[in-house]
Amino acid sequence: MTDMTIMVARYGEYLELCSQLHKYIKQKDSILITGCGNSSLSADLYDIGFQNITNIDVSEVVIRQMTSINTHRTSMKFLCMDALNTTFEKESFSVVLDKGTLDALMPDDTEETIAQIDKYFAEIKRVLRLGGRFVCISLLQSHILAKLVSTFCDKSWMFRVVRCHEAEQKNAEEGDGMTLPVFAVVATKFKEMPQLIVEVCMVGDKMQRLQTAEELMSHVKSAQDAAFVTNGLARTSLDEDEVSLDLMQPGVDSPRYTLYVVDQKGHAANKYAVFIVPQGRKQLQESAQFGRLVLAILHRGHSFVSLDAVKEELAHSAKMLIPSGFAGQVSICDVGRRTEVHAGRSARSGAFVVEDVDVEGATHRRLVFLDNQMLVQSEAKLRQGNTTRCWCNLRLNSGKVIQPGAGAI
């Protein structure tokens, strides 16, 4: 492979892929599975009601074996046939399902390989009915994604890329090598539409509409780049270094979370944990006594329903940052609470918030400008008193003192 080297590609089976497959494949569909190999995917689909399935593979041995194994699945077909040159009638199928076949057919982007892929895609277009879906489970190496985009990303196809987190998690639990992002590409055949439809879903279930194919390719590359970082973290210790990762919300430019990964040298009482903290505090690593600690910073300007909802959002990332040799449950804990007291906008300095942060039994009131969220502009420790009202001065870095009740900051 060109830019993802020395690894066994694991794409998942029915259990890991069903959440995506059921969105785009219905029981009444006539399904063609190309390069079926010895995968149990078609059998699993058949057993839950998808009975109009045709499997093809170029290997006669594979077809004999799969026919023998599936004799009791009487309406499922196994045919020895080249996916680049099928004998099916035009528009015979409503779904063409490819799990890893495109990746196997396209190890590089030489002229010879491109010519083969052109034949493969031409057959897919020919046998699909109007409204039919080409569903391709792939690692989406850069040359493969580029070819998919150039072939299917036009006004005659709706083009979607969805990340398959369940397949990745299964790989992480079972494998000891690299765990790379797995994607489902869904190209839906239409008559020519007035505009290009390109969508992506990298987290959750909400599709994000994009304007260009280049944006889509950027989203995929970002996911792959992050995977290379997490794979490295799974195999090595950071020693004195620190790695930070920004977690984005679809359609929002500012990070929702920042994860700081800190490893402790020498023996630690505990192996791994994730702490949700109101702001970055490296000293927590020493006191918590974890070999690896991930500090999850919640960024201002975002809505967080509850601590449990935050933990659910962070669960996948927490698993992907597990160090080598850790086999227990991941603990996600919170250290301190942050409550917004006031939010406003200054003509000179932009949006700001005043917040109360509970840390280690004490409450601190802070002024933070949202353009520089990692810097606390002013901070005062609050204490219980007998007075019914408390005034304090806030001193900005410029030296200007803001009196209570004064004008804009």
Coordinates of C-alpha atoms in Angstrom, one line a residue, residues 21-401:
L21 CA -25.5 -0.9 6.5
H22 CA -29.0 -0.7 7.8
K23 CA -29.3 2.9 6.9
Y24 CA -28.5 2.3 3.2
I25 CA -29.6 -1.3 2.5
K26 CA -33.2 -2.5 2.9
Q27 CA -34.5 -6.1 3.0
K28 CA -36.3 -5.7 -0.3
D29 CA -33.1 -4.6 -2.1
S30 CA -31.4 -6.8 -4.7
I31 CA -27.8 -6.8 -3.5
L32 CA -24.5 -7.6 -5.3
I33 CA -21.5 -8.2 -3.1
T34 CA -18.3 -7.9 -5.1
G35 CA -15.2 -9.9 -4.1
C36 CA -17.1 -11.7 -1.3
G37 CA -14.1 -13.9 -0.2
N38 CA -14.9 -16.0 2.9
S39 CA -16.6 -13.2 4.8
S40 CA -19.7 -14.1 6.8
L41 CA -21.2 -10.7 6.0
S42 CA -23.6 -12.0 3.4
A43 CA -24.7 -14.9 5.6
D44 CA -25.4 -12.6 8.5
L45 CA -27.5 -10.3 6.3
Y46 CA -29.4 -13.2 4.8
D47 CA -30.3 -14.6 8.3
I48 CA -31.9 -11.3 9.3
G49 CA -34.1 -11.0 6.2
F50 CA -31.9 -9.8 3.3
Q51 CA -32.4 -12.8 1.1
N52 CA -31.9 -11.3 -2.4
I53 CA -28.1 -11.5 -2.3
T54 CA -25.7 -12.4 -5.1
N55 CA -22.0 -12.9 -4.2
I56 CA -19.2 -12.9 -6.8
D57 CA -15.5 -13.7 -6.5
V58 CA -12.8 -14.6 -9.1
S59 CA -11.6 -17.6 -7.0
E60 CA -13.3 -20.8 -7.9
V61 CA -12.1 -22.3 -4.6
V62 CA -13.7 -19.6 -2.6
I63 CA -17.0 -19.9 -4.5
R64 CA -17.1 -23.7 -3.9
Q65 CA -16.4 -23.3 -0.2
M66 CA -19.0 -20.6 0.3
T67 CA -21.6 -22.5 -1.7
S68 CA -21.0 -25.6 0.5
I69 CA -21.2 -23.6 3.7
N70 CA -24.4 -21.8 2.7
T71 CA -26.4 -24.7 1.2
H72 CA -29.3 -24.0 3.7
R73 CA -29.5 -20.4 2.5
T74 CA -31.3 -21.5 -0.6
S75 CA -31.9 -18.2 -2.3
M76 CA -28.4 -16.7 -1.9
K77 CA -26.1 -17.1 -4.9
F78 CA -22.4 -17.5 -5.1
L79 CA -21.0 -17.0 -8.6
C80 CA -17.4 -17.2 -9.9
M81 CA -17.2 -13.9 -11.8
D82 CA -14.8 -11.0 -12.4
A83 CA -16.2 -7.8 -10.9
L84 CA -14.5 -5.9 -13.7
N85 CA -16.4 -7.8 -16.4
T86 CA -19.7 -9.2 -15.1
T87 CA -22.5 -10.8 -17.2
F88 CA -25.4 -9.2 -15.4
E89 CA -28.0 -7.3 -17.2
K90 CA -28.0 -3.5 -17.0
E91 CA -29.6 -2.1 -13.8
S92 CA -29.9 -5.5 -12.2
F93 CA -29.2 -4.4 -8.6
S94 CA -30.3 -1.7 -6.2
V95 CA -27.2 -2.1 -4.0
V96 CA -23.6 -2.9 -4.8
L97 CA -21.7 -3.7 -1.6
D98 CA -17.9 -3.7 -1.5
K99 CA -16.0 -4.5 1.7
G100 CA -12.3 -4.1 1.1
T101 CA -12.4 -5.2 -2.5
L102 CA -11.6 -1.7 -3.9
D103 CA -8.7 -1.5 -1.5
A104 CA -7.4 -4.8 -2.7
L105 CA -7.8 -3.9 -6.4
M106 CA -6.1 -0.5 -6.0
P107 CA -2.8 -0.9 -4.1
D108 CA -1.3 2.0 -6.1
D109 CA -2.3 4.6 -8.7
T110 CA -0.2 3.4 -11.7
E111 CA -1.8 3.6 -15.1
E112 CA -2.4 -0.1 -15.2
T113 CA -4.2 -0.1 -11.9
I114 CA -6.3 3.0 -12.8
A115 CA -7.4 1.2 -16.0
Q116 CA -8.6 -1.8 -13.9
I117 CA -10.5 0.5 -11.5
D118 CA -12.1 2.3 -14.4
K119 CA -13.5 -1.0 -15.6
Y120 CA -14.7 -1.9 -12.0
F121 CA -16.5 1.5 -11.6
A122 CA -18.0 1.3 -15.0
E123 CA -19.5 -2.1 -14.1
I124 CA -20.9 -0.7 -10.9
K125 CA -22.5 2.2 -12.7
R126 CA -23.9 -0.2 -15.3
V127 CA -25.6 -2.7 -13.0
L128 CA -27.0 -0.2 -10.5
R129 CA -30.6 1.0 -10.9
L130 CA -31.6 4.6 -10.6
G131 CA -31.7 5.4 -6.9
G132 CA -29.4 2.5 -6.2
R133 CA -26.4 2.7 -3.8
F134 CA -22.8 1.8 -4.1
V135 CA -21.7 1.1 -0.5
C136 CA -17.9 0.8 -0.2
I137 CA -16.2 -0.1 3.1
S138 CA -12.6 1.2 2.8
L139 CA -9.6 2.6 4.6
L140 CA -9.7 5.4 2.0
Q141 CA -6.0 5.8 1.2
S142 CA -5.5 9.1 -0.5
H143 CA -5.3 7.7 -4.0
I144 CA -8.4 5.6 -3.5
L145 CA -10.4 8.5 -2.2
A146 CA -9.2 10.7 -5.0
K147 CA -10.4 8.1 -7.5
L148 CA -13.8 7.7 -5.8
V149 CA -14.3 11.4 -5.8
S150 CA -13.3 11.9 -9.4
T151 CA -15.7 9.1 -10.5
F152 CA -18.8 9.5 -8.3
C153 CA -18.7 13.0 -6.9
D154 CA -20.8 14.8 -9.5
K155 CA -24.3 16.0 -10.0
S156 CA -25.5 12.5 -11.0
W157 CA -24.5 11.0 -7.6
M158 CA -25.1 11.9 -4.0
F159 CA -21.7 11.3 -2.3
R160 CA -21.4 10.5 1.4
V161 CA -18.5 9.4 3.6
V162 CA -19.3 8.0 7.1
R163 CA -16.8 6.8 9.7
C164 CA -17.3 3.3 11.1
H165 CA -16.3 3.7 14.7
E166 CA -17.5 0.2 15.8
A167 CA -15.2 -1.5 13.3
E168 CA -12.3 0.6 14.5
Q169 CA -13.0 -0.2 18.2
K170 CA -13.1 -3.9 17.4
N171 CA -9.7 -3.6 15.7
A172 CA -8.3 -1.8 18.7
E173 CA -9.5 -4.4 21.1
E174 CA -8.3 -7.4 19.1
G175 CA -5.1 -6.2 17.3
D176 CA -1.7 -5.2 18.4
G177 CA -0.7 -3.2 15.3
M178 CA -2.0 0.0 13.7
T179 CA -5.7 0.8 14.0
L180 CA -6.7 2.9 11.1
P181 CA -10.0 4.7 10.5
V182 CA -12.6 2.6 8.6
F183 CA -15.1 4.5 6.4
A184 CA -18.3 3.7 4.5
V185 CA -18.6 5.5 1.2
V186 CA -22.2 5.7 -0.1
A187 CA -22.7 6.9 -3.6
T188 CA -26.4 7.1 -4.6
K189 CA -27.3 7.1 -8.3
F190 CA -29.7 9.9 -9.5
K191 CA -30.7 11.7 -12.6
E192 CA -28.6 14.9 -12.9
M193 CA -29.3 17.2 -10.0
P194 CA -29.1 21.0 -10.0
Q195 CA -26.3 21.0 -7.5
L196 CA -23.5 18.8 -6.0
I197 CA -24.5 16.9 -2.9
V198 CA -21.5 16.0 -0.7
E199 CA -21.9 15.0 2.9
V200 CA -19.7 13.6 5.7
C201 CA -20.3 12.2 9.1
M202 CA -17.1 11.7 11.3
V203 CA -18.9 11.5 14.6
G204 CA -22.4 10.7 15.8
D205 CA -25.3 10.4 13.3
K206 CA -25.6 13.9 12.0
M207 CA -24.6 14.5 8.4
Q208 CA -22.6 17.6 7.6
R209 CA -23.3 19.1 4.2
L210 CA -20.1 20.3 2.4
Q211 CA -19.6 22.7 -0.5
T212 CA -16.8 20.9 -2.3
A213 CA -15.1 17.5 -2.6
E214 CA -11.9 19.1 -1.3
E215 CA -13.6 19.8 2.0
L216 CA -14.6 16.1 2.2
M217 CA -11.1 15.0 1.5
S218 CA -9.8 17.3 4.2
H219 CA -12.1 15.8 6.8
V220 CA -10.9 12.3 5.9
K221 CA -7.3 13.3 6.1
S222 CA -7.8 14.9 9.5
A223 CA -9.3 11.6 10.8
Q224 CA -6.4 9.6 9.4
D225 CA -3.8 12.1 10.8
A226 CA -5.3 11.8 14.2
A227 CA -5.2 8.0 14.0
F228 CA -1.5 8.0 13.3
V229 CA -1.0 10.1 16.5
T230 CA -3.2 7.7 18.6
N231 CA -1.5 4.7 17.1
G232 CA 1.9 6.1 18.2
L233 CA 0.6 6.9 21.6
A234 CA -0.6 3.3 22.0
R235 CA 2.9 1.9 21.4
T236 CA 5.2 4.5 23.1
S237 CA 5.6 6.7 26.1
L238 CA 5.8 10.4 25.8
D239 CA 8.4 10.8 28.6
E240 CA 8.7 14.6 29.1
D241 CA 6.7 15.5 26.0
E242 CA 3.0 16.4 25.8
V243 CA 0.5 15.8 23.0
S244 CA -2.7 17.8 22.6
L245 CA -5.6 16.9 20.4
D246 CA -8.6 19.2 19.5
L247 CA -12.0 17.5 19.2
M248 CA -14.3 19.4 16.8
Q249 CA -18.1 19.5 16.5
P250 CA -19.4 19.1 12.9
G251 CA -20.0 22.5 11.4
V252 CA -18.3 24.4 14.2
D253 CA -14.9 26.0 13.7
S254 CA -13.8 26.3 17.4
P255 CA -12.7 23.1 19.3
R256 CA -15.3 21.6 21.6
Y257 CA -12.7 19.8 23.7
T258 CA -8.9 19.8 23.9
L259 CA -7.3 16.6 25.2
Y260 CA -3.8 16.9 26.8
V261 CA -2.0 13.5 27.0
V262 CA 0.7 13.4 29.8
D263 CA 2.7 10.3 30.7
Q264 CA 4.6 9.9 34.0
K265 CA 8.1 8.5 34.0
G266 CA 8.8 5.5 36.2
H267 CA 6.4 3.3 38.1
A268 CA 2.8 4.7 38.7
A269 CA 0.2 3.2 41.0
N270 CA -2.4 3.3 38.2
K271 CA -2.2 2.7 34.5
Y272 CA -4.6 5.1 32.8
A273 CA -7.4 7.6 33.4
V274 CA -9.2 10.5 31.8
F275 CA -10.0 13.6 33.9
I276 CA -12.4 16.3 32.9
V277 CA -11.0 19.6 34.2
P278 CA -12.0 23.2 34.0
Q279 CA -8.6 24.2 32.6
G280 CA -5.2 22.6 31.9
R281 CA -3.4 21.6 35.2
K282 CA -0.3 19.5 34.6
Q283 CA 0.4 19.2 38.3
L284 CA -2.6 16.9 38.5
Q285 CA -0.5 14.2 36.8
E286 CA 1.9 13.9 39.7
S287 CA -0.8 13.9 42.4
A288 CA -3.1 11.5 40.6
Q289 CA -0.4 8.8 40.1
F290 CA -1.4 7.5 36.7
G291 CA 1.1 6.2 34.1
R292 CA -0.9 8.1 31.5
L293 CA -3.3 10.8 32.2
V294 CA -5.6 12.5 29.6
L295 CA -6.8 16.0 30.6
A296 CA -10.0 16.9 28.8
I297 CA -10.6 20.6 28.6
L298 CA -14.2 21.8 27.9
H299 CA -14.1 24.9 25.7
R300 CA -16.3 27.9 26.4
G301 CA -18.9 28.9 23.8
H302 CA -20.3 25.3 23.6
S303 CA -23.3 23.8 25.3
F304 CA -22.8 20.8 27.5
V305 CA -26.0 19.1 28.7
S306 CA -24.5 17.1 31.6
L307 CA -21.4 15.4 32.9
D308 CA -22.7 12.1 31.7
A309 CA -23.3 13.4 28.2
V310 CA -19.7 14.8 28.2
K311 CA -18.4 11.4 29.3
E312 CA -20.3 9.7 26.5
E313 CA -18.9 12.1 23.9
L314 CA -15.3 11.5 25.1
A315 CA -15.6 7.7 25.4
H316 CA -14.4 6.8 21.9
S317 CA -11.4 9.2 22.1
A318 CA -10.5 7.9 25.6
K319 CA -10.4 4.3 24.2
M320 CA -8.2 5.3 21.3
L321 CA -5.6 6.9 23.6
I322 CA -5.2 3.7 25.8
P323 CA -1.5 2.9 26.4
S324 CA 0.0 -0.5 25.5
G325 CA -0.7 -3.2 28.0
F326 CA -3.9 -1.6 29.5
A327 CA -6.8 -4.0 29.6
G328 CA -9.2 -2.6 32.2
Q329 CA -12.1 -0.2 32.1
V330 CA -11.4 3.4 31.2
S331 CA -12.1 5.7 34.1
I332 CA -13.4 9.2 33.1
C333 CA -13.5 11.4 36.2
D334 CA -14.2 15.1 36.7
V335 CA -12.0 17.5 38.7
G336 CA -13.8 20.7 39.6
R337 CA -16.9 22.4 38.1
R338 CA -17.2 25.5 36.0
T339 CA -20.4 27.7 36.0
E340 CA -20.9 30.6 33.8
V341 CA -22.0 33.7 35.8
H342 CA -22.1 36.3 33.0
A343 CA -21.4 36.5 29.3
G344 CA -21.0 39.6 27.2
R345 CA -19.1 41.3 24.4
S346 CA -16.7 44.2 24.5
A347 CA -16.2 46.6 21.6
R348 CA -12.5 46.5 22.1
S349 CA -11.8 42.9 23.2
G350 CA -14.7 40.8 21.8
A351 CA -16.7 38.2 23.6
F352 CA -16.0 37.4 27.2
V353 CA -17.4 35.3 30.1
V354 CA -17.2 35.6 33.9
E355 CA -17.3 32.1 35.5
D356 CA -17.1 30.5 38.8
V357 CA -14.7 27.5 38.9
D358 CA -14.7 25.0 41.8
V359 CA -11.3 23.5 42.3
E360 CA -10.1 21.5 45.3
G361 CA -12.8 22.8 47.6
A362 CA -12.4 26.5 46.7
T363 CA -14.4 28.7 44.3
H364 CA -12.6 31.1 42.0
R365 CA -14.2 33.8 39.8
R366 CA -12.5 34.3 36.5
L367 CA -12.7 36.7 33.6
V368 CA -11.8 35.0 30.2
F369 CA -11.8 36.5 26.7
L370 CA -13.0 33.9 24.2
D371 CA -10.5 34.9 21.6
N372 CA -7.8 33.5 24.0
Q373 CA -9.5 30.9 26.1
M374 CA -6.4 29.3 27.5
L375 CA -5.5 32.6 29.3
V376 CA -7.4 33.6 32.4
Q377 CA -7.5 37.4 32.2
S378 CA -8.3 37.9 35.9
E379 CA -9.0 35.6 38.8
A380 CA -10.2 36.1 42.4
K381 CA -10.8 33.5 45.1
L382 CA -14.3 33.8 46.5
R383 CA -15.0 33.3 50.2
Q384 CA -18.1 33.2 52.3
G385 CA -18.8 36.5 54.2
N386 CA -21.4 38.2 56.3
T387 CA -22.0 40.9 53.8
T388 CA -24.9 40.6 51.4
R389 CA -22.9 42.0 48.5
C390 CA -19.2 41.8 47.5
W391 CA -17.4 44.2 45.1
C392 CA -14.0 43.7 43.7
N393 CA -11.7 45.4 41.1
L394 CA -10.6 43.5 38.0
R395 CA -7.2 44.5 36.7
L396 CA -6.5 43.7 33.1
N397 CA -3.1 43.1 31.6
S398 CA -3.2 46.6 30.2
G399 CA -3.2 47.9 33.7
K400 CA -6.7 49.5 33.4
V401 CA -8.8 48.9 36.5

